[in-house]
Short mmCIF file of C-alpha atoms and ligand atoms in Angstrom, two decimals:
data_model
loop_
_atom_site.label_atom_id
_atom_site.label_comp_id
_atom_site.label_asym_id
_atom_site.label_seq_id
_atom_site.Cartn_x
_atom_site.Cartn_y
_atom_site.Cartn_z
CA MET A 1 -10.33 -13.05 -24.26
CA SER A 2 -11.06 -16.18 -22.29
CA LEU A 3 -8.84 -18.41 -20.20
CA LEU A 4 -9.50 -21.71 -18.49
CA ILE A 5 -7.47 -23.08 -15.58
CA GLU A 6 -8.16 -26.76 -14.97
CA ASN A 7 -7.29 -29.54 -12.51
CA VAL A 8 -6.32 -27.07 -9.82
CA HIS A 9 -6.72 -27.01 -6.02
CA ILE A 10 -8.65 -23.78 -5.34
CA ALA A 11 -8.51 -21.85 -2.04
CA PRO A 12 -10.97 -19.07 -2.91
CA VAL A 13 -10.91 -17.49 0.60
CA ALA A 14 -14.68 -16.97 0.23
CA GLY A 15 -16.54 -20.29 0.19
CA PRO A 16 -15.32 -23.86 0.44
CA GLU A 17 -12.01 -25.08 -0.96
CA ILE A 18 -12.09 -27.22 -4.08
CA GLN A 19 -9.58 -30.06 -4.30
CA SER A 20 -9.64 -30.35 -8.07
CA GLY A 21 -11.57 -27.86 -10.11
CA TYR A 22 -11.55 -25.16 -12.74
CA ILE A 23 -11.58 -21.37 -13.00
CA ARG A 24 -12.96 -19.74 -16.13
CA ILE A 25 -11.90 -16.17 -16.87
CA GLU A 26 -13.62 -13.88 -19.36
CA GLY A 27 -12.00 -10.54 -20.05
CA ASP A 28 -10.59 -9.22 -16.78
CA ARG A 29 -13.08 -11.05 -14.52
CA ILE A 30 -13.70 -14.48 -13.08
CA ALA A 31 -16.72 -15.90 -14.92
CA GLU A 32 -17.08 -19.17 -13.10
CA LEU A 33 -15.31 -21.67 -10.89
CA GLY A 34 -16.21 -25.07 -9.52
CA PRO A 35 -15.20 -28.68 -8.88
CA GLY A 36 -14.33 -31.21 -11.55
CA PRO A 37 -13.88 -30.49 -15.26
CA ALA A 38 -15.21 -27.22 -16.68
CA PRO A 39 -18.60 -27.36 -18.39
CA ALA A 40 -18.54 -26.24 -22.02
CA ALA A 41 -18.63 -22.46 -22.11
CA PRO A 42 -21.94 -21.22 -23.55
CA GLY A 43 -21.59 -20.28 -27.19
CA ALA A 44 -17.84 -20.91 -27.21
CA ALA A 45 -16.21 -23.38 -29.54
CA GLY A 46 -13.53 -23.88 -26.92
CA HIS A 47 -11.04 -21.95 -24.91
CA SER A 48 -8.09 -20.80 -26.90
CA ASN A 49 -6.12 -20.44 -23.71
CA ARG A 50 -5.98 -23.30 -21.23
CA ILE A 51 -3.70 -23.77 -18.27
CA ASP A 52 -3.32 -27.22 -16.77
CA GLY A 53 -3.22 -26.50 -13.04
CA THR A 54 -2.30 -30.03 -12.01
CA GLY A 55 -0.08 -29.82 -8.93
CA CYS A 56 -0.96 -26.17 -8.33
CA LEU A 57 -2.82 -24.23 -5.66
CA ALA A 58 -4.90 -21.25 -6.86
CA THR A 59 -5.37 -18.38 -4.42
CA PRO A 60 -6.51 -14.81 -4.83
CA GLY A 61 -3.56 -12.57 -5.71
CA LEU A 62 -1.88 -11.22 -2.58
CA VAL A 63 -2.48 -7.59 -1.66
CA ASN A 64 0.34 -5.50 -0.21
CA THR A 65 -0.98 -2.65 1.91
CA HIS A 66 2.18 -0.90 3.09
CA HIS A 67 5.41 -0.12 1.29
CA HIS A 68 7.95 2.60 0.54
CA LEU A 69 9.24 1.52 -2.85
CA TYR A 70 11.98 4.17 -3.04
CA GLN A 71 13.69 2.41 -0.14
CA TRP A 72 14.75 -0.40 -2.49
CA ALA A 73 17.67 1.97 -3.19
CA SER A 74 18.75 2.12 0.49
CA GLN A 75 18.67 -1.48 1.69
CA GLY A 76 21.18 -2.97 4.11
CA LEU A 77 21.92 0.25 5.99
CA ALA A 78 21.52 1.07 9.70
CA GLN A 79 21.13 -2.64 10.29
CA ASP A 80 20.97 -2.62 14.09
CA ALA A 81 19.03 0.60 14.67
CA THR A 82 15.66 1.31 16.30
CA LEU A 83 13.05 2.97 14.10
CA PHE A 84 13.94 6.49 15.23
CA GLU A 85 17.71 5.87 14.94
CA TRP A 86 17.18 4.27 11.52
CA LEU A 87 15.07 7.19 10.30
CA VAL A 88 17.55 9.80 11.53
CA ALA A 89 20.40 7.93 9.78
CA LEU A 90 18.48 7.64 6.49
CA TYR A 91 16.43 10.83 6.07
CA GLN A 92 19.41 12.75 4.68
CA VAL A 93 20.28 9.96 2.25
CA TRP A 94 16.69 9.88 0.99
CA ALA A 95 16.80 13.66 0.52
CA ALA A 96 19.24 12.99 -2.34
CA MET A 97 16.86 10.84 -4.38
CA ASP A 98 15.51 11.87 -7.75
CA ALA A 99 12.93 10.57 -10.22
CA GLU A 100 15.43 8.16 -11.77
CA VAL A 101 16.16 6.57 -8.40
CA VAL A 102 12.44 6.24 -7.67
CA ASN A 103 11.64 4.72 -11.07
CA GLY A 104 14.42 2.12 -10.82
CA ALA A 105 13.61 1.27 -7.19
CA ALA A 106 9.88 0.95 -7.92
CA THR A 107 10.46 -1.23 -10.99
CA ALA A 108 12.57 -3.66 -8.98
CA GLY A 109 10.33 -3.48 -5.90
CA LEU A 110 7.09 -4.06 -7.81
CA GLY A 111 8.67 -6.81 -9.91
CA TRP A 112 9.83 -8.48 -6.70
CA LEU A 113 6.29 -8.24 -5.28
CA ALA A 114 4.79 -9.82 -8.42
CA LEU A 115 7.31 -12.64 -8.10
CA SER A 116 5.94 -13.32 -4.62
CA GLY A 117 2.30 -13.60 -5.73
CA CYS A 118 1.28 -9.97 -5.28
CA THR A 119 -1.28 -8.58 -7.72
CA THR A 120 -2.15 -5.28 -5.98
CA SER A 121 0.21 -3.04 -4.06
CA SER A 122 -0.06 0.24 -2.27
CA ASP A 123 2.91 2.53 -1.81
CA HIS A 124 3.52 5.34 0.65
CA HIS A 125 5.85 7.96 -0.78
CA TYR A 126 6.38 10.88 1.61
CA ILE A 127 9.67 12.59 0.66
CA PHE A 128 9.66 15.04 -2.23
CA PRO A 129 12.97 16.90 -2.37
CA LYS A 130 12.72 20.02 -4.52
CA GLY A 131 14.07 20.07 -8.07
CA ARG A 132 14.49 16.29 -8.29
CA GLY A 133 11.83 15.56 -10.93
CA ASP A 134 8.31 14.14 -10.61
CA LEU A 135 8.84 11.32 -8.12
CA PHE A 136 5.17 10.33 -7.92
CA ALA A 137 4.89 10.00 -11.71
CA ALA A 138 8.11 7.96 -11.72
CA GLU A 139 6.66 5.23 -9.51
CA ILE A 140 3.33 5.20 -11.36
CA GLU A 141 5.20 4.66 -14.62
CA ALA A 142 7.04 1.71 -13.05
CA ALA A 143 3.75 0.13 -11.91
CA ARG A 144 2.30 0.47 -15.41
CA GLU A 145 5.30 -1.37 -16.84
CA VAL A 146 5.26 -4.16 -14.28
CA GLY A 147 1.49 -4.49 -14.69
CA ILE A 148 0.28 -4.86 -11.11
CA ARG A 149 -2.63 -2.90 -9.65
CA PHE A 150 -1.25 0.13 -7.87
CA HIS A 151 -2.52 2.26 -4.99
CA PRO A 152 0.19 4.86 -4.39
CA ALA A 153 -0.41 7.22 -1.50
CA ARG A 154 0.76 10.81 -1.86
CA GLY A 155 2.60 11.07 1.44
CA SER A 156 3.91 14.14 3.20
CA MET A 157 5.81 15.56 6.16
CA ASP A 158 5.61 19.16 7.39
CA ARG A 159 6.90 18.83 10.95
CA GLY A 160 10.69 19.04 10.80
CA GLU A 161 13.13 19.33 13.65
CA SER A 162 12.55 23.06 14.05
CA GLN A 163 8.85 22.28 14.75
CA GLY A 164 9.61 19.51 17.26
CA GLY A 165 9.38 16.71 14.68
CA LEU A 166 11.88 13.94 14.00
CA PRO A 167 12.95 14.60 10.37
CA PRO A 168 15.46 17.29 9.43
CA ASP A 169 13.85 20.37 7.91
CA VAL A 170 15.44 19.61 4.52
CA VAL A 171 13.05 16.69 3.88
CA VAL A 172 9.78 18.35 4.87
CA GLU A 173 7.41 20.48 2.77
CA GLU A 174 5.12 23.42 3.51
CA LEU A 175 1.49 22.64 4.32
CA ALA A 176 0.04 24.63 1.40
CA GLU A 177 2.32 23.03 -1.19
CA ILE A 178 1.56 19.56 0.17
CA LEU A 179 -2.18 20.08 -0.11
CA ALA A 180 -1.89 21.49 -3.63
CA ALA A 181 0.36 18.66 -4.85
CA THR A 182 -1.82 16.01 -3.21
CA SER A 183 -4.96 17.43 -4.76
CA GLU A 184 -3.24 17.50 -8.15
CA ALA A 185 -2.09 13.90 -7.81
CA VAL A 186 -5.62 12.70 -7.07
CA ASP A 187 -7.08 14.69 -9.96
CA ALA A 188 -4.40 13.50 -12.39
CA TYR A 189 -4.33 9.80 -11.57
CA HIS A 190 -7.16 8.46 -9.40
CA ASP A 191 -9.37 6.00 -11.26
CA PRO A 192 -12.39 4.91 -9.17
CA SER A 193 -13.67 2.35 -11.71
CA PHE A 194 -14.27 -1.33 -10.82
CA SER A 195 -11.33 -2.54 -12.92
CA SER A 196 -9.07 0.32 -11.83
CA MET A 197 -5.32 -0.29 -12.08
CA LEU A 198 -4.52 2.97 -10.28
CA ARG A 199 -6.02 4.62 -7.22
CA ILE A 200 -4.52 7.34 -5.11
CA ALA A 201 -4.61 7.69 -1.32
CA VAL A 202 -3.67 10.63 0.91
CA ALA A 203 -0.99 9.87 3.49
CA PRO A 204 0.73 12.28 5.89
CA CYS A 205 3.65 10.25 7.18
CA SER A 206 3.30 9.85 10.95
CA PRO A 207 2.40 11.66 14.19
CA PHE A 208 6.08 12.53 14.72
CA SER A 209 6.61 14.06 11.26
CA SER A 210 3.23 15.58 10.35
CA SER A 211 1.45 18.48 12.07
CA ALA A 212 -2.08 18.19 13.43
CA GLU A 213 -3.16 20.70 10.81
CA LEU A 214 -1.67 18.58 8.01
CA MET A 215 -3.53 15.55 9.36
CA THR A 216 -6.92 17.30 9.56
CA GLU A 217 -6.52 19.14 6.25
CA SER A 218 -5.47 15.91 4.54
CA ALA A 219 -8.51 14.11 5.92
CA ALA A 220 -10.78 16.88 4.65
CA LEU A 221 -9.14 16.77 1.21
CA ALA A 222 -9.37 12.98 0.93
CA ARG A 223 -13.01 12.92 2.03
CA ASP A 224 -13.87 15.71 -0.37
CA LYS A 225 -12.36 13.73 -3.25
CA GLY A 226 -13.58 10.31 -2.12
CA VAL A 227 -10.16 8.72 -1.69
CA ARG A 228 -8.64 6.82 1.22
CA LEU A 229 -6.39 7.86 4.08
CA HIS A 230 -3.23 6.15 5.27
CA THR A 231 -0.52 6.86 7.85
CA HIS A 232 1.85 5.16 10.30
CA VAL A 233 0.37 4.60 13.77
CA ALA A 234 1.61 2.91 16.96
CA GLU A 235 4.71 1.39 15.37
CA THR A 236 7.06 1.65 18.36
CA SER A 237 7.05 2.50 22.07
CA ASP A 238 9.20 5.57 21.20
CA GLU A 239 6.21 6.84 19.23
CA ASP A 240 3.95 6.28 22.24
CA GLU A 241 6.29 8.38 24.36
CA HIS A 242 6.57 11.09 21.70
CA CYS A 243 2.77 11.36 21.39
CA LEU A 244 2.21 11.41 25.14
CA ALA A 245 4.90 14.06 25.63
CA ARG A 246 3.84 16.31 22.75
CA PHE A 247 0.08 15.81 22.50
CA GLY A 248 -0.85 14.31 25.87
CA LEU A 249 -2.44 11.39 24.03
CA ARG A 250 -1.39 7.95 22.87
CA PRO A 251 -1.30 7.50 19.06
CA VAL A 252 -4.77 6.03 18.46
CA ASP A 253 -6.43 8.58 20.77
CA TYR A 254 -4.56 11.32 18.92
CA MET A 255 -5.82 9.95 15.59
CA GLU A 256 -9.34 9.88 16.97
CA LYS A 257 -9.05 13.52 18.03
CA LEU A 258 -7.90 14.45 14.50
CA GLY A 259 -10.83 12.67 12.81
CA TRP A 260 -8.57 9.90 11.58
CA LEU A 261 -10.65 6.85 12.54
CA GLY A 262 -13.12 5.47 10.02
CA PRO A 263 -13.83 2.94 7.28
CA ASP A 264 -11.84 5.04 4.79
CA VAL A 265 -8.64 4.87 6.88
CA TRP A 266 -5.97 2.21 7.20
CA PHE A 267 -2.92 2.46 9.42
CA ALA A 268 0.52 0.96 8.94
CA HIS A 269 1.70 -1.25 11.82
CA SER A 270 -0.74 -0.76 14.75
CA VAL A 271 1.72 -2.62 16.99
CA HIS A 272 1.33 -0.89 20.35
CA LEU A 273 -2.43 -1.00 20.86
CA SER A 274 -4.36 -1.08 24.14
CA ASP A 275 -7.60 -3.04 24.49
CA ASP A 276 -9.46 0.24 24.04
CA ASP A 277 -7.49 1.03 20.89
CA ILE A 278 -8.45 -2.31 19.34
CA GLY A 279 -12.08 -1.63 20.23
CA LYS A 280 -11.92 1.76 18.52
CA LEU A 281 -10.40 0.32 15.33
CA ALA A 282 -13.06 -2.42 15.22
CA ALA A 283 -15.96 -0.05 15.97
CA THR A 284 -14.95 2.49 13.33
CA GLY A 285 -13.90 0.04 10.58
CA THR A 286 -10.33 1.40 10.60
CA GLY A 287 -7.93 -1.08 9.00
CA SER A 288 -4.32 -1.96 9.76
CA ALA A 289 -1.40 -3.15 7.63
CA HIS A 290 0.56 -5.73 9.60
CA CYS A 291 4.24 -5.74 8.60
CA PRO A 292 5.80 -8.50 10.71
CA SER A 293 9.26 -8.69 9.07
CA SER A 294 9.80 -4.95 9.38
CA ASN A 295 8.54 -4.95 12.97
CA GLY A 296 10.98 -7.77 13.72
CA ARG A 297 13.88 -6.14 11.86
CA LEU A 298 13.52 -2.88 13.80
CA GLY A 299 12.67 -4.60 17.09
CA ALA A 300 9.38 -2.69 17.15
CA GLY A 301 7.28 -5.43 18.73
CA ILE A 302 4.59 -7.94 17.75
CA ALA A 303 1.18 -6.60 16.76
CA ARG A 304 -1.89 -8.07 18.50
CA VAL A 305 -3.22 -9.43 15.21
CA SER A 306 -5.10 -12.44 16.53
CA GLU A 307 -6.90 -10.28 19.13
CA MET A 308 -7.68 -7.65 16.48
CA LEU A 309 -9.19 -10.31 14.22
CA ARG A 310 -11.19 -11.83 17.06
CA ARG A 311 -12.65 -8.45 17.91
CA GLY A 312 -13.50 -7.63 14.29
CA ALA A 313 -10.75 -5.12 13.41
CA ASN A 314 -9.57 -5.52 9.82
CA VAL A 315 -5.97 -6.56 9.23
CA GLY A 316 -4.09 -6.76 5.93
CA LEU A 317 -0.42 -7.46 5.31
CA GLY A 318 2.44 -5.26 4.15
CA VAL A 319 6.11 -5.79 3.46
CA ASP A 320 6.90 -2.18 4.52
CA GLY A 321 9.75 -0.29 2.87
CA SER A 322 12.66 -2.39 1.66
CA ALA A 323 15.12 -0.47 3.85
CA SER A 324 13.51 -1.97 6.96
CA SER A 325 12.65 -5.39 5.51
CA GLU A 326 15.27 -6.15 2.90
CA LEU A 327 14.06 -8.30 -0.01
CA THR A 328 10.97 -9.43 1.91
CA PRO A 329 8.68 -11.45 -0.38
CA LEU A 330 4.99 -10.74 0.32
CA VAL A 331 4.13 -14.45 0.48
CA GLY A 332 6.79 -14.82 3.19
CA GLU A 333 4.79 -12.41 5.37
CA LEU A 334 2.01 -15.01 5.72
CA ARG A 335 4.51 -17.29 7.44
CA GLN A 336 6.07 -14.48 9.45
CA ALA A 337 2.64 -13.32 10.65
CA LEU A 338 1.63 -16.84 11.60
CA LEU A 339 4.84 -17.53 13.51
CA PHE A 340 4.79 -14.19 15.36
CA GLN A 341 1.19 -14.70 16.51
CA ARG A 342 1.87 -18.27 17.62
CA ALA A 343 5.07 -17.28 19.41
CA ARG A 344 3.07 -14.71 21.35
CA TYR A 345 -0.29 -16.42 21.85
CA GLY A 346 0.11 -20.17 21.19
CA PRO A 347 -0.44 -22.51 18.24
CA GLN A 348 -4.10 -21.63 17.63
CA ALA A 349 -3.50 -17.89 17.42
CA LEU A 350 -3.50 -17.74 13.61
CA THR A 351 -4.27 -20.57 11.18
CA ALA A 352 -2.78 -20.96 7.71
CA ARG A 353 -6.16 -20.03 6.25
CA GLN A 354 -6.48 -16.93 8.40
CA ALA A 355 -3.00 -15.88 7.26
CA LEU A 356 -4.12 -16.33 3.64
CA GLU A 357 -7.31 -14.36 4.34
CA ILE A 358 -5.54 -11.33 5.80
CA ALA A 359 -3.07 -11.38 2.88
CA THR A 360 -5.92 -11.26 0.34
CA LEU A 361 -9.37 -10.17 1.53
CA GLY A 362 -7.96 -8.25 4.50
CA GLY A 363 -5.70 -6.33 2.15
CA ALA A 364 -8.55 -5.66 -0.28
CA ARG A 365 -10.60 -4.23 2.62
CA ASN A 366 -7.73 -1.95 3.63
CA LEU A 367 -7.77 -0.53 0.10
CA GLY A 368 -11.57 -0.35 -0.10
CA ARG A 369 -11.69 -2.99 -2.84
CA GLU A 370 -13.32 -5.98 -1.15
CA HIS A 371 -16.10 -6.02 -3.78
CA GLU A 372 -13.57 -6.24 -6.61
CA LEU A 373 -10.56 -8.13 -5.24
CA GLY A 374 -9.35 -10.43 -2.50
CA THR A 375 -11.37 -13.61 -3.14
CA LEU A 376 -11.91 -15.92 -6.09
CA GLU A 377 -15.60 -15.47 -6.91
CA PRO A 378 -17.56 -15.05 -10.14
CA GLY A 379 -17.75 -11.36 -11.06
CA LYS A 380 -14.58 -10.37 -9.26
CA LEU A 381 -11.41 -9.32 -11.04
CA ALA A 382 -9.25 -12.20 -12.27
CA ASP A 383 -6.30 -11.45 -9.97
CA LEU A 384 -4.85 -14.75 -8.85
CA ALA A 385 -1.71 -16.70 -8.08
CA LEU A 386 -1.04 -20.29 -9.10
CA TRP A 387 1.47 -21.80 -6.69
CA ARG A 388 3.31 -24.94 -7.70
CA VAL A 389 3.03 -27.26 -4.69
CA ASP A 390 3.98 -30.52 -6.42
CA GLY A 391 7.75 -30.15 -6.21
CA PRO A 392 9.77 -33.12 -4.98
CA PHE A 393 9.90 -31.65 -1.46
CA THR A 394 6.62 -29.69 -1.22
CA SER A 395 4.51 -32.59 -2.45
CA ALA A 396 5.29 -34.36 0.83
CA VAL A 397 3.08 -31.81 2.68
CA ALA A 398 -0.50 -33.07 3.11
CA ASP A 399 -2.29 -29.74 2.66
CA PRO A 400 -1.37 -27.29 -0.14
CA VAL A 401 -2.42 -24.26 1.95
CA CYS A 402 -0.13 -25.51 4.73
CA ALA A 403 2.70 -25.89 2.20
CA LEU A 404 2.11 -22.29 1.05
CA VAL A 405 2.01 -20.71 4.52
CA PHE A 406 4.17 -22.93 6.73
CA GLY A 407 6.87 -23.57 4.17
CA PRO A 408 9.20 -21.42 2.10
CA PRO A 409 7.59 -19.57 -0.84
CA PRO A 410 6.65 -22.16 -3.47
CA PRO A 411 7.39 -21.46 -7.15
CA LEU A 412 4.73 -19.58 -9.09
CA ALA A 413 3.25 -21.19 -12.19
CA ARG A 414 1.30 -17.99 -12.97
CA VAL A 415 0.37 -14.62 -11.56
CA LEU A 416 -2.60 -13.07 -13.34
CA VAL A 417 -3.75 -9.47 -12.95
CA GLY A 418 -7.14 -8.93 -14.53
CA GLY A 419 -6.55 -12.14 -16.50
CA ARG A 420 -3.26 -10.85 -17.89
CA VAL A 421 -0.14 -12.94 -17.32
CA VAL A 422 2.40 -11.00 -15.23
CA VAL A 423 4.44 -13.98 -14.04
CA GLU A 424 4.79 -17.32 -15.82
CA ASP A 425 6.88 -20.25 -14.60
CA GLY A 426 8.60 -18.06 -12.01
CA GLU A 427 9.60 -15.31 -14.46
CA LEU A 428 8.22 -11.83 -14.99
CA ARG A 429 6.57 -11.62 -18.41
CA THR A 430 5.64 -7.93 -18.53
CA VAL A 431 9.16 -6.56 -18.17
CA PRO A 432 12.47 -8.38 -18.65
CA GLN A 433 13.24 -9.74 -15.20
CA ASP A 434 16.99 -9.15 -15.36
CA ALA A 435 16.41 -5.56 -16.44
CA ALA A 436 14.02 -4.98 -13.52
CA GLY A 437 16.62 -6.29 -11.08
CA ARG A 438 19.37 -4.20 -12.66
CA ALA A 439 17.15 -1.10 -12.47
CA GLY A 440 16.96 -1.59 -8.70
CA ALA A 441 20.70 -2.12 -8.36
CA GLU A 442 21.38 0.98 -10.45
CA ALA A 443 18.92 2.99 -8.32
CA HIS A 444 20.91 1.93 -5.24
CA ARG A 445 24.25 2.95 -6.79
CA ARG A 446 22.80 6.24 -8.01
CA LEU A 447 21.28 7.15 -4.64
CA MET A 448 24.51 6.31 -2.82
CA ARG A 449 26.45 8.42 -5.32
CA LEU A 450 24.05 11.38 -5.00
CA ALA A 451 24.18 11.12 -1.20
CA ASP A 452 27.96 10.77 -1.27
CA GLU A 453 28.27 13.99 -3.26
CA ARG A 454 26.63 15.66 -0.25
CA GLY A 455 28.98 13.86 2.16
CA LEU A 456 26.13 11.83 3.67
CA THR A 457 27.24 8.24 3.35
CA ALA A 458 30.28 8.29 5.61
CA ALA A 459 28.25 8.47 8.85
CA LYS A 460 28.99 5.41 10.92
CA GLU A 461 25.34 5.20 12.08
CA LEU A 462 24.47 4.29 8.51
CA HIS A 463 26.61 1.18 8.45
CA HIS A 464 25.76 -0.45 11.78
ZN1 LIG B 1 6.31 2.38 6.68
#
């Protein structure tokens, strides 16, 4: 299969931008790109598939490095709560979910990501109520249908209220069963190949819901199997206080003590970092998923992204779970990141091109896939987004990358994953778009009904 995109403005992230050029795709990889018209392909009579990219900006597909897809089913609740208040209000509701809820939520959530230019997404699923079906398989099935590259993390919590943790005991698991299920998930699904559509990570939830033993055992398991590690770190000042009170250490120091710094680790959030913390992340190659809309929604704070980048710490983007960043499009996080950094540090804190780089190459690094994804270069996977920047309003903006990052999300002419069309002319092509949306709405109704049967949805904390 070959595909030629012509007459397109290319922002490859690696190497210079091309104002009008071509991208030639062979199989699932980029064969060639350059300025001007495409040279005749060697030995080919012509390309059966051509896309005229006139008026479009081509970028690498966006990479989402933090999410909780199941939360699509619990959006719009606990609207004015802090992280800890929000979690306490929602844990019990989430305890009612089943595989059907997860499949519907993941179908809608992943479809929504594809419609915002995302070609690779991670997910962090950390609640596995007993007797509710195979929740991990349910989200993997959804990703296969939607057709985007998927890096689900088998999450876990073992430190319930009775152990001094935040979550109620009903949503936590035993250490031994977590390790067995995590090991099984890696063995069943992890594909380390270059073109992999599915890789598994290991992800105890957070310092306030996972024991030290779970953290160290998880790290040993992941390193034994050659997969990556993910967890929440330094999201709020409440977490700082919790870690100081319980462990006598701030979150990053605690992670260091547990062997959780390294090039195979990426953290969600990394908001409350000291200068020393940033130095440790940079020195060890530990990545961070910046989730600005969620941090804003929960009043968590503004991460020190521009300082992290300046000091060489890797940063990718994430939308975070939909219950703390309702309907957030991934492309919108480029703008949100840029505005947050500039509001905190001034107008040179983050450029449009830096925002694009963290959303693509930075994300690929978080997932350990910088040699395969994240830039448009010959030999890399053909994961790209074609943004239509020639609309009657957007065409008034001098620079297409500025239009993409400073403005509202432009329409998508195409989203390609490994050369395969996932979105065309703003519509999902892999699954019927209306059905994907309805699956999410049904997942919401079902979860609310299941929670209601347990008398959990009347709490007033849930609705404020
Ligand atoms: Zn999260």
